Coordinates of C-alpha atoms in Angstrom, one line a residue:
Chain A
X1 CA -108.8 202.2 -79.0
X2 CA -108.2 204.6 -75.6
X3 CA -105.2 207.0 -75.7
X4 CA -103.0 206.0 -72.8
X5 CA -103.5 209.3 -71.0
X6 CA -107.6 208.3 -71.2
X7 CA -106.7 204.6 -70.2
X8 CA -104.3 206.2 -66.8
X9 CA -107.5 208.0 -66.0
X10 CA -109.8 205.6 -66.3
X11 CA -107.3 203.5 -64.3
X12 CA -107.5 205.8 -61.3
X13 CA -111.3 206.1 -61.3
X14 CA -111.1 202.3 -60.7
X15 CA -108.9 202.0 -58.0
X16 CA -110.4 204.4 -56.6
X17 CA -113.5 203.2 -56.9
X18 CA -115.2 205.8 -59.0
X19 CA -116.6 203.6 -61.6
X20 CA -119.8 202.0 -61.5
X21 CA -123.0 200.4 -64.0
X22 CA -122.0 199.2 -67.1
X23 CA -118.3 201.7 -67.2
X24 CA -117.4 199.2 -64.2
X25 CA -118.0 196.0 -66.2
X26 CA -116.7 197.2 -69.4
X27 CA -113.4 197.8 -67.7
X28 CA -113.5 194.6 -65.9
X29 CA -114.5 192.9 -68.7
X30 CA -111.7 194.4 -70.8
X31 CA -109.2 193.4 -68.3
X32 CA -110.1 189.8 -68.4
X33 CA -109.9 190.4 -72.2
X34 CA -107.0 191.7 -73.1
X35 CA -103.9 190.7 -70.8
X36 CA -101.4 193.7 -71.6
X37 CA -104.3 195.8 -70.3
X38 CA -104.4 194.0 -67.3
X39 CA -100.4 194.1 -66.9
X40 CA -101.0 197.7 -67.0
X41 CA -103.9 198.0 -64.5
X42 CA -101.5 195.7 -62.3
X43 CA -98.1 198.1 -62.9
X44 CA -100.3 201.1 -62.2
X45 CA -101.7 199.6 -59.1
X46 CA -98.7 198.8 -57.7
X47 CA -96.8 202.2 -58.2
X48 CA -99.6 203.8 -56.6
X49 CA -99.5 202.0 -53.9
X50 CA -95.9 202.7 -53.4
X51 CA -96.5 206.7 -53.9
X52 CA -99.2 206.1 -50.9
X53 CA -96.8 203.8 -49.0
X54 CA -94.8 207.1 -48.9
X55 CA -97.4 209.3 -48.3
X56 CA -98.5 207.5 -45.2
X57 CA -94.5 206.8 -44.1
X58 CA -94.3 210.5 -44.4
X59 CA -97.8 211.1 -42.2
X60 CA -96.7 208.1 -39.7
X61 CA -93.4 210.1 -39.0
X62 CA -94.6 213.1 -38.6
X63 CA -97.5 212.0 -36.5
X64 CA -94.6 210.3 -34.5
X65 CA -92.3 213.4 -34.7
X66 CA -95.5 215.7 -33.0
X67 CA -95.7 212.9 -30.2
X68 CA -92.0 212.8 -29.5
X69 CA -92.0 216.6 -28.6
X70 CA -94.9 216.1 -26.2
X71 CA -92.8 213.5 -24.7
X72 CA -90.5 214.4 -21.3
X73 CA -87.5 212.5 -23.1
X74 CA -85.1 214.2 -20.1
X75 CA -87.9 212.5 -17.2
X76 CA -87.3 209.3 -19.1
X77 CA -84.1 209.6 -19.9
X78 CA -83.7 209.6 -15.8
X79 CA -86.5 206.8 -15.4
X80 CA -84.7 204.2 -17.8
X81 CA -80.8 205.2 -17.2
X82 CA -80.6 207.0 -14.0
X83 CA -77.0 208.7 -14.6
X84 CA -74.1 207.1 -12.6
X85 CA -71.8 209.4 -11.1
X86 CA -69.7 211.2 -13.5
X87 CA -66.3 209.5 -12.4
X88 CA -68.2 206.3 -12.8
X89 CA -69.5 206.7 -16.4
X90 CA -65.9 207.7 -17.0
X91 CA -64.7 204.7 -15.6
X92 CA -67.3 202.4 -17.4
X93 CA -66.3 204.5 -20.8
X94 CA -62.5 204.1 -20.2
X95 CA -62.0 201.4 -18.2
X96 CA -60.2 199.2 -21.5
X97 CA -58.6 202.4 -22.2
X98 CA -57.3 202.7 -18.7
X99 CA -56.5 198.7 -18.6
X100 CA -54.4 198.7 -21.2
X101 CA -52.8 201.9 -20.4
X102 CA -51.8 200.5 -17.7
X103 CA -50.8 197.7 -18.7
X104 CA -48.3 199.3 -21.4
X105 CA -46.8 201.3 -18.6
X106 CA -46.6 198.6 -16.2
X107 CA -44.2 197.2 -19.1
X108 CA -42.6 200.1 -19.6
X109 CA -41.7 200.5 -16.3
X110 CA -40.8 197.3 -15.6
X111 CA -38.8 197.4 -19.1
X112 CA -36.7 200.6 -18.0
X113 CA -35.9 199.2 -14.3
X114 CA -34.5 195.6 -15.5
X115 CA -32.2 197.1 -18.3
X116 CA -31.2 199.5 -16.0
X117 CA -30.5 197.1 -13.2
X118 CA -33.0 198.4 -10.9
X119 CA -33.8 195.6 -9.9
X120 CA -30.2 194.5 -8.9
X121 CA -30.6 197.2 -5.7
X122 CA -32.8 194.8 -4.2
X123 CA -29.4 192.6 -3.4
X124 CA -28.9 195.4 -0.5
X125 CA -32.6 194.8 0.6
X126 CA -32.1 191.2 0.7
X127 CA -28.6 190.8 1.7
X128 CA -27.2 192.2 4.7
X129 CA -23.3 194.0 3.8
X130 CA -21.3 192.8 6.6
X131 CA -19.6 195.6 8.0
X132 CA -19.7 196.5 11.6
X133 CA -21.1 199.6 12.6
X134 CA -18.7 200.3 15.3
X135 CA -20.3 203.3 16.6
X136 CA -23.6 204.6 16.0
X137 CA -22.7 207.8 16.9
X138 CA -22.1 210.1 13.5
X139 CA -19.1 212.1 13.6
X140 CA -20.4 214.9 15.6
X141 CA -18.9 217.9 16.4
X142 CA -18.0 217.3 19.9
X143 CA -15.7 213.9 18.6
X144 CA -13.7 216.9 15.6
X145 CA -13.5 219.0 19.2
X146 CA -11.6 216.0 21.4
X147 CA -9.6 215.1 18.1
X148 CA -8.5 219.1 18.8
X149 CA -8.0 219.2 22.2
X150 CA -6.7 215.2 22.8
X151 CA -2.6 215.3 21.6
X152 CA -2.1 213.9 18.6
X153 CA -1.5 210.4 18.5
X154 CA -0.4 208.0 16.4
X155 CA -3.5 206.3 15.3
X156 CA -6.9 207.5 15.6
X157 CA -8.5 207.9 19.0
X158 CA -11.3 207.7 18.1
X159 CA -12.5 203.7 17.4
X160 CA -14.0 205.0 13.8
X161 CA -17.8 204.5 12.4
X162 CA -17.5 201.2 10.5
X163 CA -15.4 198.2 10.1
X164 CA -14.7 195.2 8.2
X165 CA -12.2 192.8 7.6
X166 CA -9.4 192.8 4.9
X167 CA -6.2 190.7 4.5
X168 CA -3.0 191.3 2.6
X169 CA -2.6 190.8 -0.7
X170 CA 1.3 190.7 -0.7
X171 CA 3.9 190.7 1.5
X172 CA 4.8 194.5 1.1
X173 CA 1.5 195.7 2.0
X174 CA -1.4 195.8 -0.3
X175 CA -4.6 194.5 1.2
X176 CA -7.7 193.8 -0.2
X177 CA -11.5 194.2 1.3
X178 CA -14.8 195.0 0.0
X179 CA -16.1 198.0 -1.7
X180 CA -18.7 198.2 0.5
X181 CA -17.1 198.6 3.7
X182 CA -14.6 201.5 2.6
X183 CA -17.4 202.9 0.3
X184 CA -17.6 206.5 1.4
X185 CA -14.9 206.7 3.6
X186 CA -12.6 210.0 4.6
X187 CA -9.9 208.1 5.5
X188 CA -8.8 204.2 6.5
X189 CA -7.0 202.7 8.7
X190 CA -6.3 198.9 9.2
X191 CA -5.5 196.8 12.1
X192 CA -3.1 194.0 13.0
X193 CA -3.7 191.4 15.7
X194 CA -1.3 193.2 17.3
X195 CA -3.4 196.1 18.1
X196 CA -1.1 198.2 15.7
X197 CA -3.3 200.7 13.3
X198 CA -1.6 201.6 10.1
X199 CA -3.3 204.6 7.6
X200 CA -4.0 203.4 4.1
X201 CA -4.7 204.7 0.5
X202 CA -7.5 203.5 -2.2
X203 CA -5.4 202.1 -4.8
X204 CA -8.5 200.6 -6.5
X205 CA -12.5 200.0 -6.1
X206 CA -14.4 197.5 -8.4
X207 CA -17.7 198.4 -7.2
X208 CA -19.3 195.8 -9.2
X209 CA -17.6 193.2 -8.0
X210 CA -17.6 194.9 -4.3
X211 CA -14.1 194.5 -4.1
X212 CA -11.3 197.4 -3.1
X213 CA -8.0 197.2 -3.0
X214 CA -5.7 199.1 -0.3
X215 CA -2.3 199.9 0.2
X216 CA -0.6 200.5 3.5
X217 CA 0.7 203.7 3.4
X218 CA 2.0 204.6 7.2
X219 CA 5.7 205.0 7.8
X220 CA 5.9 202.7 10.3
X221 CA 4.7 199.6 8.5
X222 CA 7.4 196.7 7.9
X223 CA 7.1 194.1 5.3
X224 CA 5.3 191.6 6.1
X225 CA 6.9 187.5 6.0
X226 CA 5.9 185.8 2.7
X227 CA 1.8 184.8 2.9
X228 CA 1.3 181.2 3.5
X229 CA -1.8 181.5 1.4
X230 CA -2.6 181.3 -2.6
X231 CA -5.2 182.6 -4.5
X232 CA -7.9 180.1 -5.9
X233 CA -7.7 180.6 -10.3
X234 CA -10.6 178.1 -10.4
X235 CA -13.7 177.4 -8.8
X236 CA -14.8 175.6 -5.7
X237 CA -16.8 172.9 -5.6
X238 CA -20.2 172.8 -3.6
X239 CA -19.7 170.6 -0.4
X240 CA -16.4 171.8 -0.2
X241 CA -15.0 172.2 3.5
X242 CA -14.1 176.3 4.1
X243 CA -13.4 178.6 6.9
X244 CA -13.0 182.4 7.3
X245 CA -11.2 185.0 9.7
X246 CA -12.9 188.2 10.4
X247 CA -13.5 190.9 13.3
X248 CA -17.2 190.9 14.2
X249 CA -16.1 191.8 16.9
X250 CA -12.6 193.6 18.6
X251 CA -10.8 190.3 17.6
X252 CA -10.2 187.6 15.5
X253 CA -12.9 185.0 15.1
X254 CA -12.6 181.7 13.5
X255 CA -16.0 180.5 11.0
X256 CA -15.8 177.4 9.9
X257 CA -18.5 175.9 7.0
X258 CA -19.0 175.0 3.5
X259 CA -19.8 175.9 0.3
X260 CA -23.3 175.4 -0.5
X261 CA -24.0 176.9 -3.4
X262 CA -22.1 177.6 -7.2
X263 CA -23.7 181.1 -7.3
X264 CA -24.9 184.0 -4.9
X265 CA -27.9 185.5 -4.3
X266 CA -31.1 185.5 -6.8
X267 CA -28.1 183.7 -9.0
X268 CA -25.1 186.1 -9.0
X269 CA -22.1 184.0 -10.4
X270 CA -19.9 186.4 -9.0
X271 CA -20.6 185.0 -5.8
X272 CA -21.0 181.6 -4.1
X273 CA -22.9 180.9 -1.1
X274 CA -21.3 179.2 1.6
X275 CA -23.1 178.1 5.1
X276 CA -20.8 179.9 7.9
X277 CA -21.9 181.8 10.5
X278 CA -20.6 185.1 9.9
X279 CA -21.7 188.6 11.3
X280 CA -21.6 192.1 10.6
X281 CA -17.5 192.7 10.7
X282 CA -16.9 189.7 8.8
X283 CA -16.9 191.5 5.2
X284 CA -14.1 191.1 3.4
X285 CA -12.4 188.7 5.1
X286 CA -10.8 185.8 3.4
X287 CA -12.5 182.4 2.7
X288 CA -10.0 179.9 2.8
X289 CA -10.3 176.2 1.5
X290 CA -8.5 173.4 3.8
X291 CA -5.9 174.0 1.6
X292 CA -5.4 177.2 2.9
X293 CA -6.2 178.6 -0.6
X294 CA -8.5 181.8 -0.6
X295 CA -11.4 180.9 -2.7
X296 CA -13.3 183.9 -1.9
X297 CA -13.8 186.5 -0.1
X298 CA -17.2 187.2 2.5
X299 CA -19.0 189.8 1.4
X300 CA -23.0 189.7 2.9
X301 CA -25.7 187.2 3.9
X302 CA -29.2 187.0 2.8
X303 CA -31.5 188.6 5.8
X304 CA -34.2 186.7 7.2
X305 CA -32.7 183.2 6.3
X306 CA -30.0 181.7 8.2
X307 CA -26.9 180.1 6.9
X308 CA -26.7 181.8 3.7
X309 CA -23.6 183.9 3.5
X310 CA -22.0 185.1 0.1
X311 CA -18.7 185.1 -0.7
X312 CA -16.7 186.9 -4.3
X313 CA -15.3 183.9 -5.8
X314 CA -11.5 184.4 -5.6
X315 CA -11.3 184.5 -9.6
X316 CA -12.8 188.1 -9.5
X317 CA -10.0 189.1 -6.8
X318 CA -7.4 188.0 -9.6
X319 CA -9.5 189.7 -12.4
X320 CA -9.6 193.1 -10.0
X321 CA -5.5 193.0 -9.1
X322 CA -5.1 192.3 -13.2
X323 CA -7.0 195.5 -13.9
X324 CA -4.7 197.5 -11.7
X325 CA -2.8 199.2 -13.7
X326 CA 0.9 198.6 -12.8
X327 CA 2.5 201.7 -13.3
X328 CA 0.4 203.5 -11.0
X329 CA 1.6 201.6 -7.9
X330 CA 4.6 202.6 -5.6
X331 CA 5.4 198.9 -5.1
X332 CA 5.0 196.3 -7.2
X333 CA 2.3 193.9 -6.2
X334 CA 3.3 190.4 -6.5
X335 CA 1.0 187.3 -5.8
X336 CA 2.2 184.6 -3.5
X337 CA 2.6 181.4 -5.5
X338 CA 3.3 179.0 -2.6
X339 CA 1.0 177.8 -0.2
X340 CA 2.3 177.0 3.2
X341 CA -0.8 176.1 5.2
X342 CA -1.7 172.8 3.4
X343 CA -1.6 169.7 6.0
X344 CA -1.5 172.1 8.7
X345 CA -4.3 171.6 11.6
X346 CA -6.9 173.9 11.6
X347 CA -5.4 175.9 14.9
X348 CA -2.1 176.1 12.6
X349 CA -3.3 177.5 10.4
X350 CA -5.1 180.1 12.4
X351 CA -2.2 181.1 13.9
X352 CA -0.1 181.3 11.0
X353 CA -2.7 183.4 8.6
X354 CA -3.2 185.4 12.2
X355 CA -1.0 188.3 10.9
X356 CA -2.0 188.7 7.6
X357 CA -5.8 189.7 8.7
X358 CA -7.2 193.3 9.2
X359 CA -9.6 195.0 10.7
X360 CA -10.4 198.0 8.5
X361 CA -11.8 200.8 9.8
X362 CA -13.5 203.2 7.8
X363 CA -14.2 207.3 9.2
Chain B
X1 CA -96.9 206.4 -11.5
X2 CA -95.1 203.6 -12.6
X3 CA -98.9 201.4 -12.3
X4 CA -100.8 203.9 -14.7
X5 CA -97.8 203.6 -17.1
X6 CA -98.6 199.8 -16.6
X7 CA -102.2 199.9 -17.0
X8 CA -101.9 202.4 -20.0
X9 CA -99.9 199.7 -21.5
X10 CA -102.2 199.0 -24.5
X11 CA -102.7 195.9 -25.7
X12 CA -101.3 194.4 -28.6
X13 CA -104.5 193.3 -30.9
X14 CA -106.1 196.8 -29.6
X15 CA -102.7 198.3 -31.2
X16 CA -102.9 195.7 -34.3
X17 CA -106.5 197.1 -34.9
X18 CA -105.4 200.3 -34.2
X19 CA -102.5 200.6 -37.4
X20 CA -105.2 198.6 -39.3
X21 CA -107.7 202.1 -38.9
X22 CA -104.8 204.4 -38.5
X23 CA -105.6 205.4 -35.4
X24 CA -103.5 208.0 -33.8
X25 CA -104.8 207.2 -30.2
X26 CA -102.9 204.1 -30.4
X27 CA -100.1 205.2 -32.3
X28 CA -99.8 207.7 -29.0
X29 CA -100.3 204.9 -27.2
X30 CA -97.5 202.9 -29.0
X31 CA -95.2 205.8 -28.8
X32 CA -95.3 206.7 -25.2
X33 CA -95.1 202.7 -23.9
X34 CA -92.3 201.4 -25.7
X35 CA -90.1 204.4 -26.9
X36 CA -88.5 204.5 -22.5
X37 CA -87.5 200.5 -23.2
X38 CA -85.8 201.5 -27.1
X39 CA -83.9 204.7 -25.0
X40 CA -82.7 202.5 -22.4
X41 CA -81.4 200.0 -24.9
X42 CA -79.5 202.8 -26.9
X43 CA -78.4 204.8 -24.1
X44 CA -76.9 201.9 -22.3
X45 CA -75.1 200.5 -25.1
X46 CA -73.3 203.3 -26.7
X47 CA -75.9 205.8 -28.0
X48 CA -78.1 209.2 -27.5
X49 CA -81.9 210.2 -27.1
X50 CA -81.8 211.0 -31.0
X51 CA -80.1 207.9 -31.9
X52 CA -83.4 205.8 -29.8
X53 CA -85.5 208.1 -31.7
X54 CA -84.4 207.5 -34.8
X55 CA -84.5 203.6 -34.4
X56 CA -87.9 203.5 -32.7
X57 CA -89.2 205.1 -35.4
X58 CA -87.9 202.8 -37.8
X59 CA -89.1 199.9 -35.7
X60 CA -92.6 201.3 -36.1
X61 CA -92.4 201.7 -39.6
X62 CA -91.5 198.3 -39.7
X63 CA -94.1 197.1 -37.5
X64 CA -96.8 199.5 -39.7
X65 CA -95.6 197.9 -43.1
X66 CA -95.8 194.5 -41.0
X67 CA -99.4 195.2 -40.3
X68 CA -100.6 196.3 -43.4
X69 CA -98.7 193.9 -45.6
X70 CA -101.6 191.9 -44.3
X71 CA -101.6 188.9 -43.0
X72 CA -100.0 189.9 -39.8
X73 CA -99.6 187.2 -37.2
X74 CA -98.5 188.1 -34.1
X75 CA -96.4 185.2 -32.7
X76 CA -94.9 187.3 -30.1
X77 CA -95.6 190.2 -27.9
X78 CA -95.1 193.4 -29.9
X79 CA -92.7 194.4 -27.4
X80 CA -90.5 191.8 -28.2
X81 CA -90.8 192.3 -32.3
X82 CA -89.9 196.0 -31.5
X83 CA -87.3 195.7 -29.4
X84 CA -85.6 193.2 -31.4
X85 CA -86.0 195.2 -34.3
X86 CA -84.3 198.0 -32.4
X87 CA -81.5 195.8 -31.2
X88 CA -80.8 194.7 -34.5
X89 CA -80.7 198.1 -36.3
X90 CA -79.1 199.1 -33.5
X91 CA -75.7 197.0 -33.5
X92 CA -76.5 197.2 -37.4
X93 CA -75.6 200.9 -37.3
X94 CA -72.8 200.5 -34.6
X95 CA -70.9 198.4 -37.5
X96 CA -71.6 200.8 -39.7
X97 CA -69.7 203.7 -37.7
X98 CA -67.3 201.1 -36.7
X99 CA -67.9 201.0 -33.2
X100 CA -67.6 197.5 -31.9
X101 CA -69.6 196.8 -28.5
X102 CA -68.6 193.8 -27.1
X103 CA -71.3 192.9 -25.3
X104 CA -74.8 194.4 -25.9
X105 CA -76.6 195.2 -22.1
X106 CA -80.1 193.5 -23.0
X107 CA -83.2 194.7 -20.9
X108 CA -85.7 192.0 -22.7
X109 CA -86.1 189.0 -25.0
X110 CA -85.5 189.1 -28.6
X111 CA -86.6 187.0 -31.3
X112 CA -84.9 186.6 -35.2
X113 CA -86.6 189.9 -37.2
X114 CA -84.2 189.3 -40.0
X115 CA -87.2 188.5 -42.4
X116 CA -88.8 191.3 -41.5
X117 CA -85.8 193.8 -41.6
X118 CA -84.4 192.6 -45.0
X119 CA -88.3 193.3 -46.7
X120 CA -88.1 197.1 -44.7
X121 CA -84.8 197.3 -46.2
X122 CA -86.7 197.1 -49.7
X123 CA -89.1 199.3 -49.1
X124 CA -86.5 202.0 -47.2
X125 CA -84.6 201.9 -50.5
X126 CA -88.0 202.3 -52.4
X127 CA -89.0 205.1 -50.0
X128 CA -85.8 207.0 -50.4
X129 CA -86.3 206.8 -54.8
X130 CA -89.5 208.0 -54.4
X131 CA -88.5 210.8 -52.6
X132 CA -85.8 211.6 -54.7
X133 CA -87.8 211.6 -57.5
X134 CA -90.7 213.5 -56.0
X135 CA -88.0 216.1 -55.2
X136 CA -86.4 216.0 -59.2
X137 CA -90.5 216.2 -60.7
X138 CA -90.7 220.1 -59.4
X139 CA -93.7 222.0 -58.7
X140 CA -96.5 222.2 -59.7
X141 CA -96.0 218.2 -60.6
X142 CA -95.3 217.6 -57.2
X143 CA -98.6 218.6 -55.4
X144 CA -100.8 217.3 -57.8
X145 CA -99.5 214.4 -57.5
X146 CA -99.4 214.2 -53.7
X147 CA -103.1 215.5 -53.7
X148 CA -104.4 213.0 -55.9
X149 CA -102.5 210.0 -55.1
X150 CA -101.6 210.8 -51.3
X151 CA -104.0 212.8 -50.0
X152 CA -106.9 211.3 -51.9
X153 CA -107.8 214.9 -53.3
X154 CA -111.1 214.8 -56.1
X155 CA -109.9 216.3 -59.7
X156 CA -112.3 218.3 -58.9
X157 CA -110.7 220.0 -55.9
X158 CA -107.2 220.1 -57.7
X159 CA -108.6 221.9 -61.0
X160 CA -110.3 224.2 -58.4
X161 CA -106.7 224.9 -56.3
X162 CA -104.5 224.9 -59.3
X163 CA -107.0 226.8 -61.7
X164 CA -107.5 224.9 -64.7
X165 CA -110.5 226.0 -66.7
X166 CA -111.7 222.4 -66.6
X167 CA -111.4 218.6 -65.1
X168 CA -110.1 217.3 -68.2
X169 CA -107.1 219.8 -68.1
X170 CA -106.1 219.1 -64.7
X171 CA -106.3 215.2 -65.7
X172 CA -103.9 215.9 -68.7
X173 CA -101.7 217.5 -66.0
X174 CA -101.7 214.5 -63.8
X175 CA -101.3 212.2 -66.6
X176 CA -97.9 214.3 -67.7
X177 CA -96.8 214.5 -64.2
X178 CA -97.2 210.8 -63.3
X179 CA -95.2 209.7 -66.7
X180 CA -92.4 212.1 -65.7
X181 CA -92.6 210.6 -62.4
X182 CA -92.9 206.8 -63.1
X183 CA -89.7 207.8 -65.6
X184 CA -87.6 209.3 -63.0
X185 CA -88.4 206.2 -60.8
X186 CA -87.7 203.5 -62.8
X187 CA -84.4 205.0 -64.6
X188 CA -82.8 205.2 -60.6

């Protein structure tokens, strides 16, 4: 019997085909023989062939490796992906990135404005304040200079840069009118039907409601009869028959409509809308039910669309006079509780709520 | 330019023959017409010039063992096999780094190589043993054992480099070296 190491060598003489005559077919005959020999001719076999697998792996890659570096990878490196422009690689690399970045801040955004009304402002894009702009002229110079030279008068010369409509809230002179008309204002000044002008303070402003209140503060201002109007606690119904009093103009005008709508514009429930024709002047005046109960009070229209005006539902008005606080006023302010227009004809009651309707005038 | 690229387009049984007598003409020939297509495929789909080189390598290993595994049939154009071999190591290797593409930008047809991948996947992991173990045996193991069963080297020629006094010496050698080796092999 062979020592192994003499059988291993013998082994590679015959794969590699080194053997020949009478060695060749003792060896083959021996394999046929004797099995575990020929196990072991087949297990050597086979890990030499894997050690030459390698070797020529190792030869094929670096026979590829010496071809690669002849290659001009750069030339086709243009030829197979000719390079977009840079901003547009970025964009194809980022373009999810940038997508849903922009998305997230699109949220954000829109996020921020709702909570923190933003979107709310649009109401004075949409809706068109009512208050008259008597004079386009800004206070200039040249009007302080004739205020200086005129003599002093009673009541302003000068007609003023905006006006609106109020009426009184009580008989002793408290009037109320939206925010939005004495918003910014130096000083105010009312105005009868008479023609008379009478200064007045700010007692209160409830911007959110667009709602002021006013007191008449000139000497020469008389108490007025008891109103023959109430305040509305409740609220209207939609069909309901109303009309309004305001100064679109240098005098009184008449509106007559109904209430179309339980809430205002892109759904404020502060507000109803109500189908009257009303015009830039006509803020703040009262909305009266045929009653003669103020239900609201005019406060803007939508633009572009006709016969959609908004009126503060009269509830508010009461909520507003509640949060005054009592002590601060010179005179108490008492609510009429007894309405004196109902049954009347229309042109009754026009003349009798005739007094009791301002023109405001803002400078 | 582009129609002696076309016409230097080799074709496939001249290639087939070509691996079968290791020719390096048409493993140049190999190289130079598909690696553009394997580049174009990586560098449009997330990769570099070293990643395409790395794959078409592979792919021509793969198509090497294919070949001389023997009974080789070619039941599509080698183009396809290797680029689909590509593609498929490609997103393969793309899950690995745990990029996700979401839509891979093909430039030609593929067929199912999965056959063919999971039996290179065998040998890689033989491949990458026998290397390890080639690089535990230590010199002068190493060589001789390259030179006789790699490069084909007589006894003769190895006693006569390493300078042993005689043949049966330098066989003794080789017989210790290849038990070490077949021993660090197997026990990995």
């Amino acid at each position: 019997m062979k020592s192994d190491l003499e059988l291993i060598n013998l082994i590679d003489a015959y794969l590699k085909g080194e053997l020949s005559g009478t060695v060749l077919s003792d060896f083959e005959k021996l394999r046929k023989d004797d099995p575990s020999f020929d196990i072991k001719v087949v297990e050597h076999h086979n890990f030499v062939s894997s050690l030459s697998e390698y070797g020529s792996r190792i030869k094929l890659v670096s026979e590829m490796n010496t071809i690669h570096e002849s290659l001009d990878i750069q030339a086709i490196k243009n030829d197979v992906a000719p390079e977009a422009p840079k901003y547009r690689r970025l964009w194809n690399k980022y373009r999810i990135n940038t997508a849903i970045a922009a998305s997230v801040a699109f949220i954000a955004v829109s996020a921020t404005l709702l909570s923190t009304g933003y979107f709310s402002k649009s109401f004075s894009n949409n809706v068109n304040l009512l208050r008259r702009e008597i004079n386009n002229m800004k206070r200039s110079q040249n009007a302080l200079i004739k205020n200086i030279n005129d003599k002093p008068s009673k009541g302003p010369s000068d007609p003023g840069e905006f006006g609106g409509t109020g009426f009184a809230l009580s008989s002793n002179g408290y009037v109320v009118t939206n925010f939005h008309v004495v918003k910014g204002a130096d000083s105010v000044y009312v105005q009868n039907s008479d023609g008379e002008a009478f200064k007045v303070k700010l007692i209160y402003i409830d911007p959110a409601y667009d709602l002021a209140v006013l007191q008449i503060s000139d000497p020469s201002f008389e108490n007025l009869a008891t109103l023959p109007y109430t305040f509305k606690k409740s609220a209207s119904d939609v069909g309901e028959d109303v009309f309004t009093i305001g100064f679109p103009r240098d005098e009184q005008v008449l509106g007559k409509g109904y209430v179309s709508a339980k809430n205002g514009f892109a759904g404020d429930t502060v507000a109803y809308q109500v189908s009257i024709p009303v015009n830039p002047g006509n803020s703040g005046g009262p909305l009266l039910d045929n009653r003669g109960n103020v239900i609201g009070i005019i406060n803007g229209k939508q633009a572009l669309l006709d016969g959609a005006a908004f009126a503060i539902k009269s509830s508010y008005i009461l909520r507003s006079i509640d949060a005054i606080p009592q002590d601060s006023l010179d005179e108490k302010l008492v609510l009429n509780k007894r309405n004196s227009l109902a049954g009347l004809s229309r042109k009754d009651q026009f003349k009798k709520l005739e007094p009791y309707i301002y023109m405001v005038k803002v400078y | 330019m582009k129609k002696e690229d076309n016409s230097s387009v080799p074709a496939d049984s001249e290639i087939v023959l070509g691996i079968l007598n290791d020719s390096k003409d048409t493993l140049n020939r190999l190289y130079t017409s598909y690696f553009p297509m394997v580049l174009q495929l990586v560098l449009k789909n997330n990769g570099n010039e070293d990643d395409a080189k790395d794959l078409f390598q592979e792919s021509i290993i793969v198509l090497y063992n294919k070949v001389k595994g023997g009974n080789f049939e070619l039941n599509s154009k080698l183009k396809t096999f290797l680029y689909s071999v590509c593609r498929r190591l490609w997103l393969k290797r793309l899950n690995e780094q745990s990029k996700t593409i979401r839509n891979v930008q093909d430039f030609s047809e593929i067929i199912a190589v999965e056959d063919d991948l999971e039996k290179h996947e065998e040998k890689d992991r033989q491949f990458a043993i026998m290397e390890s173990s080639l690089q535990q045996l230590g010199e002068p193991c190493k060589t001789i054992i390259e030179d006789y069963y790699i490069h084909s080297r007589s006894m003769q020629e190895i006693c006569e480099k390493f300078g042993y006094t005689n043949a049966d010496n330098a066989k003794t050698q080789k017989y210790k070296c290849l038990q070490r080796l077949k021993k660090l092999f197997f026990q990995t």
